[in-house]
Tab-separated table of C-alpha atoms in Angstrom:
chain	number	residue	atom	x	y	z
A	1	MET	CA	118.271	102.094	88.974
A	2	VAL	CA	121.198	101.282	86.736
A	3	LYS	CA	124.579	103.033	86.583
A	4	HIS	CA	126.534	103.043	83.353
A	5	THR	CA	130.349	103.343	83.562
A	6	GLN	CA	132.291	104.444	80.511
A	7	ARG	CA	136.075	104.320	80.228
A	8	SER	CA	137.755	106.885	77.936
A	9	THR	CA	141.372	107.655	77.042
A	10	THR	CA	142.620	111.242	76.749
A	11	VAL	CA	145.888	112.192	75.067
A	12	VAL	CA	147.603	115.192	76.653
A	13	THR	CA	150.427	117.090	74.881
A	14	LEU	CA	153.220	118.355	77.159
A	15	SER	CA	155.873	120.907	76.292
A	16	GLU	CA	159.212	120.566	78.099
A	17	ARG	CA	162.238	122.721	77.148
A	18	GLY	CA	161.125	123.007	73.595
A	19	ARG	CA	160.370	119.342	73.225
A	20	THR	CA	156.880	118.099	72.697
A	21	THR	CA	155.906	114.804	74.276
A	22	LYS	CA	152.632	112.931	74.437
A	23	SER	CA	151.283	111.272	77.539
A	24	SER	CA	148.326	108.930	77.639
A	25	MET	CA	145.967	109.392	80.570
A	26	THR	CA	142.983	107.204	81.323
A	27	ALA	CA	139.862	108.847	82.704
A	28	ILE	CA	136.751	107.169	84.019
A	29	ALA	CA	133.494	108.931	83.346
A	30	ILE	CA	130.470	107.913	85.402
A	31	ASP	CA	127.128	108.706	83.854
A	32	ARG	CA	124.221	109.821	85.921
A	33	PRO	CA	121.906	107.008	87.124
A	34	VAL	CA	119.164	106.136	84.672
A	35	ARG	CA	115.778	106.592	86.334
A	36	GLY	CA	112.498	105.109	85.203
A	37	LEU	CA	109.741	102.633	85.908
A	38	SER	CA	110.527	98.947	85.572
A	39	TRP	CA	108.007	96.141	85.094
A	40	GLY	CA	108.841	94.948	88.600
A	41	ASP	CA	108.084	98.408	89.993
A	42	LEU	CA	104.776	98.502	88.113
A	43	LEU	CA	103.819	95.059	89.428
A	44	ARG	CA	104.509	95.945	93.050
A	45	GLY	CA	102.958	99.392	92.771
A	46	ALA	CA	99.760	98.050	91.210
A	47	ALA	CA	99.490	95.370	93.899
A	48	VAL	CA	99.866	97.879	96.728
A	49	VAL	CA	97.399	100.379	95.236
A	50	GLN	CA	94.882	97.630	94.447
A	51	SER	CA	95.012	96.294	97.987
A	52	LEU	CA	94.541	99.804	99.403
A	53	GLY	CA	91.633	100.555	97.063
A	54	LEU	CA	89.901	97.283	97.793
A	55	GLY	CA	90.514	97.739	101.508
A	56	VAL	CA	88.887	101.177	101.490
A	57	ALA	CA	85.938	99.803	99.514
A	58	ALA	CA	85.587	96.918	101.959
A	59	VAL	CA	85.382	99.316	104.910
A	60	MET	CA	83.077	101.862	103.257
A	61	LEU	CA	80.752	99.371	101.591
A	62	GLY	CA	80.993	96.519	104.074
A	63	ASP	CA	82.074	94.283	101.196
A	64	ALA	CA	83.741	91.170	102.611
A	65	GLU	CA	84.709	89.938	99.149
A	66	ALA	CA	86.683	93.113	98.414
A	67	GLY	CA	88.414	92.820	101.789
A	68	ALA	CA	89.378	89.207	101.123
A	69	ILE	CA	90.954	90.066	97.759
A	70	ALA	CA	92.803	93.004	99.342
A	71	VAL	CA	94.343	90.751	101.997
A	72	ALA	CA	95.147	88.061	99.433
A	73	THR	CA	96.926	90.627	97.236
A	74	ILE	CA	99.206	91.707	100.101
A	75	VAL	CA	99.967	88.113	101.088
A	76	VAL	CA	100.859	87.129	97.521
A	77	LEU	CA	102.940	90.293	97.088
A	78	ILE	CA	105.041	89.251	100.081
A	79	LEU	CA	105.343	85.747	98.625
A	80	GLN	CA	106.477	87.229	95.315
A	81	ARG	CA	109.621	88.600	96.963
A	82	PHE	CA	110.778	85.036	97.633
A	83	ARG	CA	109.118	83.154	94.769
A	84	ARG	CA	109.086	85.625	91.910
A	85	THR	CA	107.494	83.533	89.204
A	86	ALA	CA	104.913	81.814	91.414
A	87	GLY	CA	104.033	85.109	93.082
A	88	ALA	CA	103.640	86.864	89.731
A	89	VAL	CA	101.313	84.107	88.485
A	90	LEU	CA	99.114	84.345	91.595
A	91	LEU	CA	99.053	88.138	91.376
A	92	ALA	CA	97.992	87.830	87.737
A	93	LEU	CA	94.981	85.762	88.830
A	94	LEU	CA	93.994	88.346	91.460
A	95	PHE	CA	94.446	91.207	89.006
A	96	ALA	CA	92.376	89.375	86.382
A	97	ASP	CA	89.550	88.740	88.850
A	98	THR	CA	89.465	92.376	89.958
A	99	ALA	CA	89.738	93.718	86.401
A	100	PHE	CA	86.869	91.527	85.171
A	101	PHE	CA	84.350	92.489	87.824
A	102	THR	CA	85.246	96.166	88.247
A	103	GLY	CA	85.750	96.676	84.504
A	104	ALA	CA	82.332	95.182	83.732
A	105	ALA	CA	80.762	97.320	86.455
A	106	ALA	CA	82.363	100.527	85.141
A	107	LEU	CA	81.369	99.814	81.537
A	108	LEU	CA	77.767	98.872	82.353
A	109	ASN	CA	77.357	101.883	84.645
A	110	LEU	CA	78.804	104.181	81.991
A	111	LEU	CA	76.421	102.831	79.335
A	112	ASP	CA	73.528	103.054	81.798
A	113	GLN	CA	74.445	106.692	82.573
A	114	ALA	CA	74.663	105.880	86.263
A	115	ASP	CA	75.908	108.272	88.925
A	116	PRO	CA	79.576	109.236	88.173
A	117	GLN	CA	80.935	107.910	91.452
A	118	ALA	CA	79.458	104.501	90.628
A	119	THR	CA	81.511	104.508	87.431
A	120	ILE	CA	84.778	106.230	88.390
A	121	GLY	CA	85.519	104.046	91.435
A	122	PRO	CA	85.295	100.706	89.610
A	123	ALA	CA	87.054	102.215	86.563
A	124	ALA	CA	90.019	103.255	88.721
A	125	LEU	CA	90.351	99.769	90.173
A	126	ALA	CA	90.008	98.234	86.705
A	127	ALA	CA	92.791	100.464	85.324
A	128	ILE	CA	95.091	99.505	88.208
A	129	ALA	CA	94.263	95.812	87.869
A	130	LEU	CA	94.824	95.767	84.098
A	131	SER	CA	98.211	97.473	84.527
A	132	GLY	CA	99.123	94.950	87.213
A	133	LEU	CA	97.950	92.059	85.032
A	134	LEU	CA	100.191	93.158	82.149
A	135	ALA	CA	103.098	93.668	84.556
A	136	SER	CA	102.546	90.189	86.033
A	137	ILE	CA	102.600	88.558	82.609
A	138	THR	CA	105.766	90.463	81.677
A	139	ASN	CA	107.452	89.480	84.954
A	140	VAL	CA	106.735	85.815	84.260
A	141	TRP	CA	107.935	86.124	80.654
A	142	GLN	CA	111.090	88.193	81.222
A	143	ARG	CA	111.928	87.072	84.748
A	144	ASP	CA	115.183	88.719	85.887
A	145	ARG	CA	115.115	91.335	83.126
A	146	THR	CA	112.208	93.206	84.737
A	147	VAL	CA	114.485	95.138	87.129
A	148	SER	CA	115.666	97.554	84.432
A	149	PRO	CA	113.702	100.711	83.619
A	150	SER	CA	111.342	100.118	80.707
A	151	ARG	CA	109.674	102.602	78.404
A	152	SER	CA	106.864	100.081	77.868
A	153	ALA	CA	106.101	100.032	81.597
A	154	MET	CA	105.925	103.826	81.631
A	155	VAL	CA	103.614	103.816	78.593
A	156	THR	CA	101.348	101.231	80.256
A	157	ALA	CA	100.984	103.361	83.381
A	158	PHE	CA	100.323	106.466	81.273
A	159	VAL	CA	97.696	104.744	79.101
A	160	ALA	CA	95.886	103.428	82.200
A	161	ALA	CA	95.794	106.918	83.724
A	162	ALA	CA	94.621	108.467	80.441
A	163	ALA	CA	91.858	105.869	80.001
A	164	LEU	CA	90.644	106.499	83.544
A	165	ALA	CA	90.564	110.250	82.907
A	166	ILE	CA	88.511	109.776	79.739
A	167	ILE	CA	86.015	107.490	81.495
A	168	ALA	CA	85.736	109.939	84.397
A	169	VAL	CA	84.944	112.836	82.077
A	170	ALA	CA	82.451	110.749	80.089
A	171	SER	CA	80.659	109.603	83.244
A	172	VAL	CA	80.393	113.151	84.595
A	173	VAL	CA	79.019	114.439	81.287
A	174	SER	CA	76.520	111.621	80.753
A	175	GLY	CA	75.672	110.590	84.314
A	176	ARG	CA	72.098	111.054	85.383
A	177	GLY	CA	72.016	108.838	88.476
A	178	ALA	CA	70.021	105.697	89.128
A	179	VAL	CA	66.475	105.746	87.857
A	180	ALA	CA	63.970	104.990	90.572
A	181	SER	CA	61.412	102.312	89.886
A	182	GLY	CA	57.701	102.666	90.398
A	183	SER	CA	56.088	102.299	93.803
A	184	GLU	CA	54.631	98.920	92.857
A	185	ALA	CA	58.069	97.351	92.526
A	186	LEU	CA	59.372	94.865	95.033
A	187	ARG	CA	62.649	96.310	96.297
A	188	LEU	CA	65.778	94.320	97.007
A	189	GLU	CA	69.167	95.633	98.117
A	190	ILE	CA	72.560	93.932	98.003
A	191	LYS	CA	75.273	94.712	100.534
A	192	GLY	CA	78.138	92.615	101.825
A	193	ALA	CA	77.338	89.954	99.220
A	194	ARG	CA	73.909	89.428	100.802
A	195	PHE	CA	70.348	90.148	99.700
A	196	SER	CA	68.470	92.465	102.061
A	197	THR	CA	65.740	89.841	102.398
A	198	ASP	CA	65.347	86.169	101.587
A	199	ALA	CA	61.580	86.446	101.005
A	200	LEU	CA	59.659	88.517	98.460
A	201	ILE	CA	55.857	88.425	98.127
A	202	ALA	CA	54.218	89.648	94.926
A	203	THR	CA	50.691	91.084	94.741
A	204	SER	CA	49.897	89.787	91.259
A	205	GLY	CA	51.215	87.620	88.444
A	206	THR	CA	52.982	90.587	86.847
A	207	VAL	CA	56.021	91.201	89.032
A	208	THR	CA	58.504	94.073	89.013
A	209	VAL	CA	61.634	93.767	91.139
A	210	ALA	CA	64.030	96.706	91.637
A	211	VAL	CA	67.510	95.712	92.817
A	212	THR	CA	70.170	98.094	94.173
A	213	ASN	CA	73.773	96.937	94.478
A	214	HIS	CA	75.892	98.591	97.178
A	215	ASP	CA	78.856	96.228	96.760
A	216	LEU	CA	82.068	96.827	94.838
A	217	PHE	CA	81.451	93.870	92.518
A	218	TRP	CA	78.399	93.319	90.366
A	219	HIS	CA	75.739	90.758	91.235
A	220	THR	CA	72.662	89.309	89.568
A	221	PHE	CA	69.030	88.716	90.425
A	222	THR	CA	68.308	85.394	88.761
A	223	ILE	CA	65.251	83.153	88.667
A	224	GLY	CA	66.125	80.233	86.442
A	225	GLU	CA	62.572	78.856	86.195
A	226	LEU	CA	61.314	82.132	84.744
A	227	GLY	CA	64.293	83.017	82.588
A	228	VAL	CA	65.032	86.113	84.680
A	229	ASN	CA	68.685	87.153	84.865
A	230	LEU	CA	69.146	90.800	85.886
A	231	ARG	CA	72.757	92.052	86.107
A	232	VAL	CA	73.272	94.829	88.640
A	233	PRO	CA	76.640	96.664	88.634
A	234	VAL	CA	78.063	98.390	91.694
A	235	GLY	CA	76.248	101.493	92.867
A	236	ASP	CA	73.445	101.085	90.356
A	237	GLU	CA	69.754	100.227	90.494
A	238	LYS	CA	68.157	97.957	87.921
A	239	SER	CA	64.624	96.664	87.609
A	240	VAL	CA	63.019	93.794	85.765
A	241	THR	CA	59.359	93.009	85.052
A	242	PHE	CA	58.125	89.503	84.320
A	243	THR	CA	55.019	87.344	84.504
A	244	ALA	CA	54.810	84.360	86.825
A	245	ALA	CA	52.107	81.791	87.549
A	246	PRO	CA	51.062	81.364	91.201
A	247	GLY	CA	53.685	79.516	93.210
A	248	THR	CA	57.101	79.930	94.797
A	249	TYR	CA	60.331	80.624	92.944
A	250	GLN	CA	63.905	80.700	94.179
A	251	TYR	CA	66.005	83.737	93.308
A	252	ILE	CA	69.806	83.717	93.538
A	253	CYS	CA	72.913	85.633	92.510
A	254	ALA	CA	74.321	83.738	89.530
A	255	VAL	CA	77.910	84.961	89.952
A	256	PRO	CA	79.958	81.763	90.420
A	257	GLY	CA	80.079	80.796	94.094
A	258	HIS	CA	77.457	83.309	95.261
A	259	ALA	CA	74.328	81.166	95.022
A	260	SER	CA	75.190	79.325	98.245
A	261	PHE	CA	74.767	82.466	100.367
A	262	MET	CA	72.779	84.822	98.108
A	263	ARG	CA	69.351	83.259	97.705
A	264	GLY	CA	65.729	83.809	98.588
A	265	VAL	CA	62.157	82.830	97.698
A	266	LEU	CA	59.639	84.820	95.666
A	267	THR	CA	55.982	83.978	96.364
A	268	VAL	CA	53.355	84.741	93.747
A	269	PRO	CA	49.685	84.433	94.908
């Protein structure tokens, strides 16, 4: 909040016993404080809201990854108060990570006409993260000038809210929910960045696997030997059908870093 002080000079005419004299008087006019959203405000606000949103998702979905990013966002936000540039850079990385995964999930779910809540939740987090990412970049670029109210910061917040509203309406209009796969499909669920089972057994060489993702971030069902790479956004169910010769095949989540704890073996008789 910035106060502007303006100094003005007023000339007053005095009449004394028929004589006219002029006296110069100095007046100080204080304008009202200028209110608005600064880039620093947008950065801190986006960080707080992102951490709260991810924290709620972590509790409701049992998603440890979302909880870790929520805690990291708060820690870096505290650091940013003492190391502005370094904190803004680290926040930018966290915002970018969240925006990429939740944005991809929202877009894929929208195109797949998934249930509206599976689209709106990730879209909200993506809008917050993208606003925070832009604010982080601006804070690094402008440094100390980000404390002043900025029309650009206000426009960014408005555009993010408007985009979210449009996506929400589109998802409600087009949403039809997840499409259930046939009874012959092998079913696999993902929750807490874990597959529901580490062993699938097929009944024939033509295999259909239906995968449901309950996490906040999208995952994949990938079998490199067979060229299978099924992307499954949050809250959605996807299925894939492929042919495999008798044998055993390892399936993993191909998201970087997930293969070490998201893996299993498919057996084909």
